[in-house]
CSV table of C-alpha atoms and ligand atoms in Angstrom, one decimal:
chain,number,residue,atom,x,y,z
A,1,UNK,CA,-22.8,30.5,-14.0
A,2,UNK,CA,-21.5,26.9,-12.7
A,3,UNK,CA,-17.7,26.6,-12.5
A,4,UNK,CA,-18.1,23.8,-14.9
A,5,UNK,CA,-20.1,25.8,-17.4
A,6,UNK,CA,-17.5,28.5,-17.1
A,7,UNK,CA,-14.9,25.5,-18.1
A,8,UNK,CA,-16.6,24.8,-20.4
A,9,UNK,CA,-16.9,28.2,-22.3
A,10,UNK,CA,-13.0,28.7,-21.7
A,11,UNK,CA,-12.3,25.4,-23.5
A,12,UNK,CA,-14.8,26.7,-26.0
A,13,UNK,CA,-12.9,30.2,-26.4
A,14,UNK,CA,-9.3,28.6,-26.4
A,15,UNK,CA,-10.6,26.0,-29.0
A,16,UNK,CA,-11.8,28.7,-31.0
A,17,UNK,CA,-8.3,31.0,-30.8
A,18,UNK,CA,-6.4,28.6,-31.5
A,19,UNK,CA,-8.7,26.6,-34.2
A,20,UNK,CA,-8.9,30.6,-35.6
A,21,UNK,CA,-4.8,30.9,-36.6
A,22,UNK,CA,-4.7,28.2,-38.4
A,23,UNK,CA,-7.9,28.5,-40.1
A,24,UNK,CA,-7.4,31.4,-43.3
A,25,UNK,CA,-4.4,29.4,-44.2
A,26,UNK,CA,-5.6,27.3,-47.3
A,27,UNK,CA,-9.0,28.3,-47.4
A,28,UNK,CA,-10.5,29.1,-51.2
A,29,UNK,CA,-12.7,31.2,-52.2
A,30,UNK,CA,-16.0,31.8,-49.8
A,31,UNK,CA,-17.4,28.3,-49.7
A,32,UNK,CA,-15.4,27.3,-46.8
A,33,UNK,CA,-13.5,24.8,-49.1
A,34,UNK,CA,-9.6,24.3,-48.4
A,35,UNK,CA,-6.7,23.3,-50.4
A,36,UNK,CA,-3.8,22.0,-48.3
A,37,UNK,CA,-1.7,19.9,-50.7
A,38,UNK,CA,1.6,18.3,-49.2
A,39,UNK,CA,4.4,20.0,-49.6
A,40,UNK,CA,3.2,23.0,-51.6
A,41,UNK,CA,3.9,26.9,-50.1
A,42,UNK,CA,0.0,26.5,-48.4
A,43,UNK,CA,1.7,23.0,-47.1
A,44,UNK,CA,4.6,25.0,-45.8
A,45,UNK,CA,2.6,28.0,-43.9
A,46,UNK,CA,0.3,25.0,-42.1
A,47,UNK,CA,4.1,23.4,-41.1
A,48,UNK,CA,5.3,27.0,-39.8
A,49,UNK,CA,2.4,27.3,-38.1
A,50,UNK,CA,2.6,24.2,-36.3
A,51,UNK,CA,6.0,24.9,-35.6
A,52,UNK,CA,5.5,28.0,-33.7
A,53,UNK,CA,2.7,26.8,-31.9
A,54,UNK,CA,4.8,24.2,-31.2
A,55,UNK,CA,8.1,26.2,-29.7
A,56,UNK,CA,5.9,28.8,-27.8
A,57,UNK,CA,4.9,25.6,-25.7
A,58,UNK,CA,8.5,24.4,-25.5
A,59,UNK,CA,8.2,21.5,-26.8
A,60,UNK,CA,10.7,19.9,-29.1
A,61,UNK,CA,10.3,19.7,-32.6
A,62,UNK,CA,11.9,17.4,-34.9
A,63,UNK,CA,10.9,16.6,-38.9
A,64,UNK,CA,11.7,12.7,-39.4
A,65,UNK,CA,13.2,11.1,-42.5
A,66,UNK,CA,9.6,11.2,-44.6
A,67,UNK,CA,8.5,14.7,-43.7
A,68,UNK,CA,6.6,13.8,-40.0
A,69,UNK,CA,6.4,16.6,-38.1
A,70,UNK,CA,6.9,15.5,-34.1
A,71,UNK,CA,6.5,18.3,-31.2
A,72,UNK,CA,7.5,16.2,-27.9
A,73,UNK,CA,7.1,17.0,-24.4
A,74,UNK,CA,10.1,15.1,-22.9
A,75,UNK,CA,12.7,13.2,-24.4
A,76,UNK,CA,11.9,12.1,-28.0
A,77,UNK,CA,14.6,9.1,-27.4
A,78,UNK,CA,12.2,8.2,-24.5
A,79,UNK,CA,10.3,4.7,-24.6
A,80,UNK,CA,6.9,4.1,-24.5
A,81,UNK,CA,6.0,7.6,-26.0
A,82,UNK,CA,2.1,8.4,-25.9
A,83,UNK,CA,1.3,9.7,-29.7
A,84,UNK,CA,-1.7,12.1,-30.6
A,85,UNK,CA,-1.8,14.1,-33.9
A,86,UNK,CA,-3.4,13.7,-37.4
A,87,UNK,CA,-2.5,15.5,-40.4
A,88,UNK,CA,-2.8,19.2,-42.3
A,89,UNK,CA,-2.8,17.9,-45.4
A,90,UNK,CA,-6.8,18.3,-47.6
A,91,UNK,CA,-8.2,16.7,-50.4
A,92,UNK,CA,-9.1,19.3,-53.3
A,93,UNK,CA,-11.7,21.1,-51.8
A,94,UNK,CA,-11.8,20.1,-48.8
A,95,UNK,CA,-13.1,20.5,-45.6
A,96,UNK,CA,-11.7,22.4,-42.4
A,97,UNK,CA,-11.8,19.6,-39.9
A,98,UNK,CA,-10.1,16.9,-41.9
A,99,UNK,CA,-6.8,16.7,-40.1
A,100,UNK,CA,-6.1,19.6,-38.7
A,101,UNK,CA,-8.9,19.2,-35.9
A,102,UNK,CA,-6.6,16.2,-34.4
A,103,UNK,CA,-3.6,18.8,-34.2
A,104,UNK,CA,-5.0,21.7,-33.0
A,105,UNK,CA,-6.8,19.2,-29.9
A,106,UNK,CA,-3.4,17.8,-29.8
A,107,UNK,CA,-1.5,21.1,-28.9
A,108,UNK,CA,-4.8,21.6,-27.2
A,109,UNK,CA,-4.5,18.9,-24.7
A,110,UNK,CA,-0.9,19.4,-24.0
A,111,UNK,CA,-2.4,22.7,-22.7
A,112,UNK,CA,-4.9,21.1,-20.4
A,113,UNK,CA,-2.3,18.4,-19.3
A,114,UNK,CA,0.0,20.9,-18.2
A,115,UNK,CA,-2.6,23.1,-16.3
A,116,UNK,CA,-4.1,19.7,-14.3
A,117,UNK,CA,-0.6,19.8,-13.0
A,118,UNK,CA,0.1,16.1,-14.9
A,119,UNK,CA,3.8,15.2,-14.8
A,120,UNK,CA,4.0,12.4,-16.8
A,121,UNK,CA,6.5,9.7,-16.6
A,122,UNK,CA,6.5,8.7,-20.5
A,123,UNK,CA,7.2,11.3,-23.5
A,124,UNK,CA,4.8,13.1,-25.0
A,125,UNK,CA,4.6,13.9,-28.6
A,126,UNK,CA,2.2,16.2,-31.1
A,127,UNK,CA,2.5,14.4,-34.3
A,128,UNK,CA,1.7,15.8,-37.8
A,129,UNK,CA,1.6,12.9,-40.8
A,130,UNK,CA,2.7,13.9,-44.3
A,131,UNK,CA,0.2,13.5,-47.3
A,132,UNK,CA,-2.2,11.3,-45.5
A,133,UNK,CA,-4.7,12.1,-48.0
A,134,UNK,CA,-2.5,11.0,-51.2
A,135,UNK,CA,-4.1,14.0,-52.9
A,136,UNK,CA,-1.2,15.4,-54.2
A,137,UNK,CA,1.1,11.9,-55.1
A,138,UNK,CA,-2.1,9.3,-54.9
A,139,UNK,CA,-1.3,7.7,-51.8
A,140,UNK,CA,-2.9,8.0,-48.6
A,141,UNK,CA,-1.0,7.7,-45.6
A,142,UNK,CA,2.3,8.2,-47.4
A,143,UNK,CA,3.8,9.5,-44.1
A,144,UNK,CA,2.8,6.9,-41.9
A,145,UNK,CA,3.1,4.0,-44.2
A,146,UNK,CA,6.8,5.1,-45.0
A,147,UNK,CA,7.6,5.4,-41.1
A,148,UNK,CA,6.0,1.7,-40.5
A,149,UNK,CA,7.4,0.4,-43.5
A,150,UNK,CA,4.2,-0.2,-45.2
A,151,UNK,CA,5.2,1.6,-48.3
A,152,UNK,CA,8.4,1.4,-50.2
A,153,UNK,CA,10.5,4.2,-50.5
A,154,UNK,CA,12.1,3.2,-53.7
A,155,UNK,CA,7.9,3.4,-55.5
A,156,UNK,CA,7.6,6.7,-53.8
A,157,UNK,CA,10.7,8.1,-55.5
A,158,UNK,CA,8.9,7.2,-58.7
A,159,UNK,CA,5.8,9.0,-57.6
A,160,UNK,CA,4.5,12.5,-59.4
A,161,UNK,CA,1.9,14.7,-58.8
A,162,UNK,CA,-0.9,15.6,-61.8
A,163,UNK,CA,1.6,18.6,-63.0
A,164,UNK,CA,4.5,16.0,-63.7
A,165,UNK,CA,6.5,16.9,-60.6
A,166,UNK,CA,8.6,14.1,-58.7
A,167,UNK,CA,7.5,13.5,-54.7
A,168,UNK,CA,11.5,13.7,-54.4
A,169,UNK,CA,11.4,17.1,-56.0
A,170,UNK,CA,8.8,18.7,-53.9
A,171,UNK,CA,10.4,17.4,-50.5
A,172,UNK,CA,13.9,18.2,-51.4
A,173,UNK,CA,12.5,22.2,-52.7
A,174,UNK,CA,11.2,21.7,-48.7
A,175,UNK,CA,15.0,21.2,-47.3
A,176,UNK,CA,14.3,17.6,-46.8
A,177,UNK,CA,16.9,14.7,-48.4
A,178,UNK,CA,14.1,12.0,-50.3
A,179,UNK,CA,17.1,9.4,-50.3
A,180,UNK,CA,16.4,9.0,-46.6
A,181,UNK,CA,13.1,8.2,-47.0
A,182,UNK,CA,11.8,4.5,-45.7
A,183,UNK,CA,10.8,2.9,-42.6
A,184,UNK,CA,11.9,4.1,-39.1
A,185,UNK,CA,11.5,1.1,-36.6
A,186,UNK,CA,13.5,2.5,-33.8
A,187,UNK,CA,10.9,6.0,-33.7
A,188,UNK,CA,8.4,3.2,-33.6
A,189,UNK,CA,9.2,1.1,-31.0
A,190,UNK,CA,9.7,4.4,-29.2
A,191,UNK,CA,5.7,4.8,-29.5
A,192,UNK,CA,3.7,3.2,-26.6
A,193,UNK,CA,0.5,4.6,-27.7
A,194,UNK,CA,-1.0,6.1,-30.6
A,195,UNK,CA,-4.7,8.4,-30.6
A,196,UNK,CA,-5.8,10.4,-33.5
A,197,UNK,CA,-8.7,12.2,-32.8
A,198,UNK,CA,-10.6,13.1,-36.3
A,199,UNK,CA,-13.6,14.7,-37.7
A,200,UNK,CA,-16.4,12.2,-37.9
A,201,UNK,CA,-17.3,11.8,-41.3
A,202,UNK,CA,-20.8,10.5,-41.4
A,203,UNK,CA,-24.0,11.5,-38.9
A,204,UNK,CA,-23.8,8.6,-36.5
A,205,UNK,CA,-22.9,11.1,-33.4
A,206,UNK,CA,-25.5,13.4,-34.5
A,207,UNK,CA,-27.8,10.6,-35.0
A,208,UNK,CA,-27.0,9.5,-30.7
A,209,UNK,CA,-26.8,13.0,-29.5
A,210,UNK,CA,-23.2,12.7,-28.6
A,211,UNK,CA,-20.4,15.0,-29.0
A,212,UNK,CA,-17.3,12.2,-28.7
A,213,UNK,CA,-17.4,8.5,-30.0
A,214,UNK,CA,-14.8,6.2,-30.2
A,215,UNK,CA,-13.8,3.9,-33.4
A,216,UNK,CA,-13.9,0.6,-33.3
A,217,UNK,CA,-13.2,-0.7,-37.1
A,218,UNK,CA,-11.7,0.8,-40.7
A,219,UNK,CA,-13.3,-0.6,-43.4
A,220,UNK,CA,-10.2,-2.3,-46.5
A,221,UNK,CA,-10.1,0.1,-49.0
A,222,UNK,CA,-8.0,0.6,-52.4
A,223,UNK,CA,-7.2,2.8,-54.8
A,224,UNK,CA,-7.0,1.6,-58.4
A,225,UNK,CA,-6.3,3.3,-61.7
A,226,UNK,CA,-8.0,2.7,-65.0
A,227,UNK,CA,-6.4,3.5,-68.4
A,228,UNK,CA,-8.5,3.5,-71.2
A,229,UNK,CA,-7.3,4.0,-74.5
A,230,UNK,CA,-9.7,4.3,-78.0
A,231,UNK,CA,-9.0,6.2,-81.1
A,232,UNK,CA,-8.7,10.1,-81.0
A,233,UNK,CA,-11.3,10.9,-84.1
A,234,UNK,CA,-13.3,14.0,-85.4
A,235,UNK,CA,-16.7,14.5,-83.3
A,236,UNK,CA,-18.6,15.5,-86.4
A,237,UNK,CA,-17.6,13.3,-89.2
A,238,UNK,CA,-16.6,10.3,-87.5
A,239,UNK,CA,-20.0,7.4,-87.7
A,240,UNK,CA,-21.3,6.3,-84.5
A,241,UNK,CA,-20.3,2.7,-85.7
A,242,UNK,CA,-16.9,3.5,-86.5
A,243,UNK,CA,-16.1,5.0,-82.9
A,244,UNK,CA,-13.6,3.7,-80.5
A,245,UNK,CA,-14.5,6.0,-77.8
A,246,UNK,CA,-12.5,5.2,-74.0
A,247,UNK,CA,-15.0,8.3,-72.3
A,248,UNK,CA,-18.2,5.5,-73.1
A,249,UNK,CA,-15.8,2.7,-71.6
A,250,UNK,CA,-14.9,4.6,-68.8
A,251,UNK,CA,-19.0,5.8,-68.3
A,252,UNK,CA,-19.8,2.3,-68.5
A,253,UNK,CA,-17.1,1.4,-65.8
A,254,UNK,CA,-18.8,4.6,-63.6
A,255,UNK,CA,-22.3,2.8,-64.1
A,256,UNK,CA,-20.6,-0.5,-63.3
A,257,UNK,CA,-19.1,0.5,-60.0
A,258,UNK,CA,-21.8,2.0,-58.7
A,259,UNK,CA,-24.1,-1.3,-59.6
A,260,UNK,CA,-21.3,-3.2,-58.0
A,261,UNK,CA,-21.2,-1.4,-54.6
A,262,UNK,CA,-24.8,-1.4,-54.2
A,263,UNK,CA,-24.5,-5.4,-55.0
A,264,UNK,CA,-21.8,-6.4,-52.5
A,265,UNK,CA,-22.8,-3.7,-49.9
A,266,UNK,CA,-20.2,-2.0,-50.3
A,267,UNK,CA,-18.8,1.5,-51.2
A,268,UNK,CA,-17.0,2.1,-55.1
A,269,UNK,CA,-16.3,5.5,-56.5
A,270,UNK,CA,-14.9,7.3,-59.2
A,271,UNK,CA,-14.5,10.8,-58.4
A,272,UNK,CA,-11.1,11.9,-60.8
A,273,UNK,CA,-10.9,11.4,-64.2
A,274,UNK,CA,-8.2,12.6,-66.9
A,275,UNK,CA,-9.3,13.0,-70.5
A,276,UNK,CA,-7.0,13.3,-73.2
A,277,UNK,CA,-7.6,15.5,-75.4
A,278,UNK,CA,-10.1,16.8,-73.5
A,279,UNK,CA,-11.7,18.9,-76.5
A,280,UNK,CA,-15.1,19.4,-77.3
A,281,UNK,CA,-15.3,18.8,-80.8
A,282,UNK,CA,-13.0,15.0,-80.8
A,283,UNK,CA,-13.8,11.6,-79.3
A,284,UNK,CA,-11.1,11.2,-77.0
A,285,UNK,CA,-8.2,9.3,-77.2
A,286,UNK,CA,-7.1,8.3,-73.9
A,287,UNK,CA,-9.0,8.6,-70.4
A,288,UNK,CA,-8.5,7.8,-66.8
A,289,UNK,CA,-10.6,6.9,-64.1
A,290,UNK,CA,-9.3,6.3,-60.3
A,291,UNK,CA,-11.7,4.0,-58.3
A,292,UNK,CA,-11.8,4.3,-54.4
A,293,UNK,CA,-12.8,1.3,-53.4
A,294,UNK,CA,-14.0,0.0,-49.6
A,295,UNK,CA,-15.6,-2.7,-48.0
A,296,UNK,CA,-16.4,-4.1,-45.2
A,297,UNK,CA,-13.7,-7.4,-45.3
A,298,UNK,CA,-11.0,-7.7,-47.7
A,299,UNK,CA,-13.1,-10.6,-49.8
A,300,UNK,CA,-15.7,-8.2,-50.5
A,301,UNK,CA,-13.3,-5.7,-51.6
A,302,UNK,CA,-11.4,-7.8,-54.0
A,303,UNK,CA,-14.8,-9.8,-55.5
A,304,UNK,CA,-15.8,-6.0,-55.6
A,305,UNK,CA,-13.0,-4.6,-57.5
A,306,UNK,CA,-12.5,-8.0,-59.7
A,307,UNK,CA,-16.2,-7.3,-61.1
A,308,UNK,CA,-15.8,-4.0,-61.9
A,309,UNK,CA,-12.6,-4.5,-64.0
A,310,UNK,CA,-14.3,-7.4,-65.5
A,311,UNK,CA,-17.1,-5.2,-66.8
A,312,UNK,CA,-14.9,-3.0,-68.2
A,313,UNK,CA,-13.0,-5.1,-70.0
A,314,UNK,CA,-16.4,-6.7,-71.3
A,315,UNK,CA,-17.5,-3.1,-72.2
A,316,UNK,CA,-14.0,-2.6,-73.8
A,317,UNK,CA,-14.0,-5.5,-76.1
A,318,UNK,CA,-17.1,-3.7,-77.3
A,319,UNK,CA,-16.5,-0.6,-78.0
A,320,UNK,CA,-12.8,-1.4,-79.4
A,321,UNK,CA,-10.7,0.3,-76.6
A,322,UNK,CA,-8.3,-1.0,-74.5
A,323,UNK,CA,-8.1,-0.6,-70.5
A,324,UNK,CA,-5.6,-1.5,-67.8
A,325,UNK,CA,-5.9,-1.6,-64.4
A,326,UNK,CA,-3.5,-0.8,-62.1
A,327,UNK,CA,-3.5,-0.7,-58.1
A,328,UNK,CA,-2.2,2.3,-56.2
A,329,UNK,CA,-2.8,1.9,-53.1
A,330,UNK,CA,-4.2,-1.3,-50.6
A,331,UNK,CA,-5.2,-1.1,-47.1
A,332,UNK,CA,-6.4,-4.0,-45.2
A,333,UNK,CA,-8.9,-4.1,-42.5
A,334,UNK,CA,-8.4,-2.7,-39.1
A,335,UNK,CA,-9.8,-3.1,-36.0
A,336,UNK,CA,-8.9,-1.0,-32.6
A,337,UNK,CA,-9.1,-3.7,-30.5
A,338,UNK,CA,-6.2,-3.1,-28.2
A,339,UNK,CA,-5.9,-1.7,-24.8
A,340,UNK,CA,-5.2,1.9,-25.7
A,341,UNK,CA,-9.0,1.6,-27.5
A,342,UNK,CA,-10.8,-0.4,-24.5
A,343,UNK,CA,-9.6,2.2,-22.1
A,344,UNK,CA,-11.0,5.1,-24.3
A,345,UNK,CA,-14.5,3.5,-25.1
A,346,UNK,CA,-14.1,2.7,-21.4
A,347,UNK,CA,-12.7,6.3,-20.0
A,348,UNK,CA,-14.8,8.3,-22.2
A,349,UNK,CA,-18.2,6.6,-21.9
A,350,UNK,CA,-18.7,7.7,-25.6
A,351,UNK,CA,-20.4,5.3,-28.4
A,352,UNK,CA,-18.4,2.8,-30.3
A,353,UNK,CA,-18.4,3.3,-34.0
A,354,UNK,CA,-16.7,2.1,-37.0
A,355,UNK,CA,-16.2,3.8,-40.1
A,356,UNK,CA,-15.0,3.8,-44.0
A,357,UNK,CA,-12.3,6.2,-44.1
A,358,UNK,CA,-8.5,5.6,-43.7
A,359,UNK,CA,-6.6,7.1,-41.1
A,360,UNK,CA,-2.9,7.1,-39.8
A,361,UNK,CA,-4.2,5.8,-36.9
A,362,UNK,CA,-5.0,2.8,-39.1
A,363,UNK,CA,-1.4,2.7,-40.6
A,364,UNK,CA,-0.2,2.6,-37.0
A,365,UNK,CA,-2.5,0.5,-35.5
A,366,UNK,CA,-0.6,-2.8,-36.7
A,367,UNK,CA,2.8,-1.7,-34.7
A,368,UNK,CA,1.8,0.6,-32.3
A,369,UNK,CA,-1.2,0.1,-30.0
A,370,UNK,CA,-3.7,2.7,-30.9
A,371,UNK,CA,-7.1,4.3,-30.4
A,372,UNK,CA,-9.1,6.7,-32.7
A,373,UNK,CA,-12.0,9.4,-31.3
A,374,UNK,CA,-14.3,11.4,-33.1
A,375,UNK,CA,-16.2,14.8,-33.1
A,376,UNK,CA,-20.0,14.8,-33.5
A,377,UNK,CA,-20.0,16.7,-37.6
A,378,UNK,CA,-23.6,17.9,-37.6
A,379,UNK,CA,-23.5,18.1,-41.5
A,380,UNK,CA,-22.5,14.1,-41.8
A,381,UNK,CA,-20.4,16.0,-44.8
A,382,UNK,CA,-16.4,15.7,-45.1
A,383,UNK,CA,-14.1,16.0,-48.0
A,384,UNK,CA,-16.2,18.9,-49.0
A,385,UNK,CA,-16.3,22.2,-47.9
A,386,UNK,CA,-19.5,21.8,-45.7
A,387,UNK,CA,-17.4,19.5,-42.7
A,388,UNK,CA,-18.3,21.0,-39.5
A,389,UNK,CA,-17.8,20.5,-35.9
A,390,UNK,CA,-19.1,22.9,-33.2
A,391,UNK,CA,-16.6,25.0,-30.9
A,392,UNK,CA,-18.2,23.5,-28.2
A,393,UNK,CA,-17.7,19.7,-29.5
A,394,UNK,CA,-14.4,20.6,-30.1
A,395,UNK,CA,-13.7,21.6,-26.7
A,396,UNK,CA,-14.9,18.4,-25.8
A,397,UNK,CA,-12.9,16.5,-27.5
A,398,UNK,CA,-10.2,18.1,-26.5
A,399,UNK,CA,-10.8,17.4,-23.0
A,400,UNK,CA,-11.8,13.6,-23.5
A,401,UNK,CA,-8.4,13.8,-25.3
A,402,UNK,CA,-6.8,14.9,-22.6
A,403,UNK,CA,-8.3,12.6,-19.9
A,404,UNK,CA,-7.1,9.7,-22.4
A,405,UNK,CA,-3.7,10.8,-22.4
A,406,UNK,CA,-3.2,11.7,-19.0
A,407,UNK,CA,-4.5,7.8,-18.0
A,408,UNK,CA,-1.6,6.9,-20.3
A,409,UNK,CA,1.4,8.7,-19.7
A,410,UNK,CA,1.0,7.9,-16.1
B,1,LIG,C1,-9.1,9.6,-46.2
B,1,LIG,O1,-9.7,10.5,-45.6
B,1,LIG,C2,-9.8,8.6,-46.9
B,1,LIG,O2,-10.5,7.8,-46.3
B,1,LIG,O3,-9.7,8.6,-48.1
B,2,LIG,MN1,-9.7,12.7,-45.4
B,3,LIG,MN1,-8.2,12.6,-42.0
């Protein structure tokens, strides 16, 4: 065997180990599905884990005022700190790869770094962002947008998960104080340069026979919640004309979404709804919907959104309900168009790519100069429990990872 095939199956093997003791932690029943909701005792192990894995490679690990986990080779006072991490936070059901994979290559890479004999003249830092899904308190990027001040911390102290309990609550139960949550410019302007390597979530690296590609763009993309309200009624005795149904509002608002996307080019879903009293036998009184939202500009997305609540208003007025819209969450566009992401498209010789799903990376990108790579997912399939990524991608990525960072902490 070549010495670099028998690289190559080491970084395959160590990928696998390490990817291996963090992988039973979370996982639910034998689909390969995961749930990893911030903050909860699965939330906790994932933390621990990353903790120890942090220590046994002596780096330094400090939690920052809104839950961010840092592990930092050098001084974490330093300027011009290079940045790589994601999250370990899932969706409901998730996949594997969401999150995780960018902080297992992280540790990964400070590995490799190491062995290369790199001594590098800027901090290092593993980073791992809190909630970046919003599965748990409905906004995504919670962790990053509190750090660059993109989210205030006075609306996340009013924020609750769907079992009533207070964002506050759940970090304090976690040794944390919520009154100091809110921005953190000075850890900020300590950052020089920010890379997330993620998942891909979509085919396009399958599609080009390519293990590693490098993002270019992050589609706008909002999070808005519909309350319907109707008349709670008996199912059996209660005349089709008499009805004021909210669940027909809200399946018109479904059909309307999906007609609107397709319209505008563009990508709507509803894919949570709460139905009150959620009983067989009686029209419902209340219901919501969330809509996720994305486009490819910000005009699209609003025009998008604007005709989807218009429609359901329409639809309201004729069936006798109410609805009110409310939005959770807003992200604008992004586009990785700084040096950090020219030298990796550059560096890495890997395809350019941009994609619909939101990222930390995004959240940083407007302070902090930042690059994103992917993993070739041969399924296409994330948020779900069939994500995947080969060992062997994996170990690619880590070592792309690693060739980025060592250009920039040098
Ligand atoms: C996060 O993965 C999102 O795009 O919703
Ligand atoms: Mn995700
Ligand atoms: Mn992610």
């Amino acid at each position: 065997m070549s010495t670099d095939a028998e690289a190559a199956m080491m970084g395959t093997e160590r990928f696998a180990a390490l990817w291996g003791s963090l992988s039973p932690v979370g996982r639910v029943g034998d689909d390969g599905g995961y749930v990893r909701h911030s903050w909860t005792d699965t939330d906790l192990v994932c933390r621990e884990w990353f903790v120890e894995e942090a220590l046994d490679r002596d780096l330094e690990v400090e939690i920052d005022r809104n839950g961010n986990l840092w592990a930092w080779w050098g001084d974490p006072e330093g300027e011009g700190a290079v940045v790589t991490g994601s999250h370990l936070d899932s969706v409901p059901h998730g996949g594997a790869y969401d999150g995780p994979l960018g902080v297992v290559s992280g540790l990964l890479a400070i590995d490799r770094l190491r062995e290369r004999g790199v001594t590098p003249s800027r901090p290092i830092a593993v980073v791992v962002f809190t909630e970046e899904e919003g599965a748990r308190f409905g906004v995504p990027c919670l962790g990053s947008r509190l750090l660059t001040g993109a989210y205030d911390p006075a609306q996340a102290l009013r924020l609750r998960d769907r079992d009533g309990t207070w964002l506050a609550d759940a970090m304090a139960r976690a040794g944390l104080d919520p009154d100091r949550l809110g921005p953190d410019p000075e850890r900020l302007a300590r950052i020089g340069a920010f890379v997330e390597l993620h998942v891909e979530q979509g085919r396009a690296l399958d599609h080009l026979d390519a293990s590693i590609g490098v993002a270019s763009s992050i589609w706008p993309h909002g999070r808005y919640r519909f309350d319907f309200t109707g008349e709670g009624n008996h199912a059996g005795t209660t005349r089709m004309a008499d009805r004021h149904d909210p669940m027909l509002t809200l399946a018109h608002t479904v059909v309307a979404a999906d007609v609107a996307a397709r319209t505008h080019g563009a990508h709507a879903t509803v894919g949570r709804v709460d139905v009150a009293p959620n009983a067989t036998n009686a029209i419902a009184a209340r219901a919501s919907a969330w809509l996720d939202a994305r486009a490819a500009d910000t005009d699209t997305l609003h025009k998008l959104v604007d005709s989807i609540q218009r429609r359901a208003e329409e639809r309201a007025r004729h069936d006798g309900t109410r609805v009110a819209v409310a939005t959770e969450s807003l992200t604008g566009e992004v586009g990785f168009n700084g040096d950090v992401s020219r030298l990796a498209a550059l560096e890495l010789n890997a395809p350019v790519l941009p994609t619909g799903a939101g990222h930390d990376a995004g959240v940083l990108a407007g302070h902090v100069d930042t690059a994103m790579l992917f993993v070739r997912n041969p399924s296409g399939i994330s948020h779900a429990p069939q994500e995947s990524a080969s060992d062997a991608d994996c170990a690619v990525g880590v070592e792309k990872l690693t060739d980025l960072l060592a250009r920039l902490c040098q």
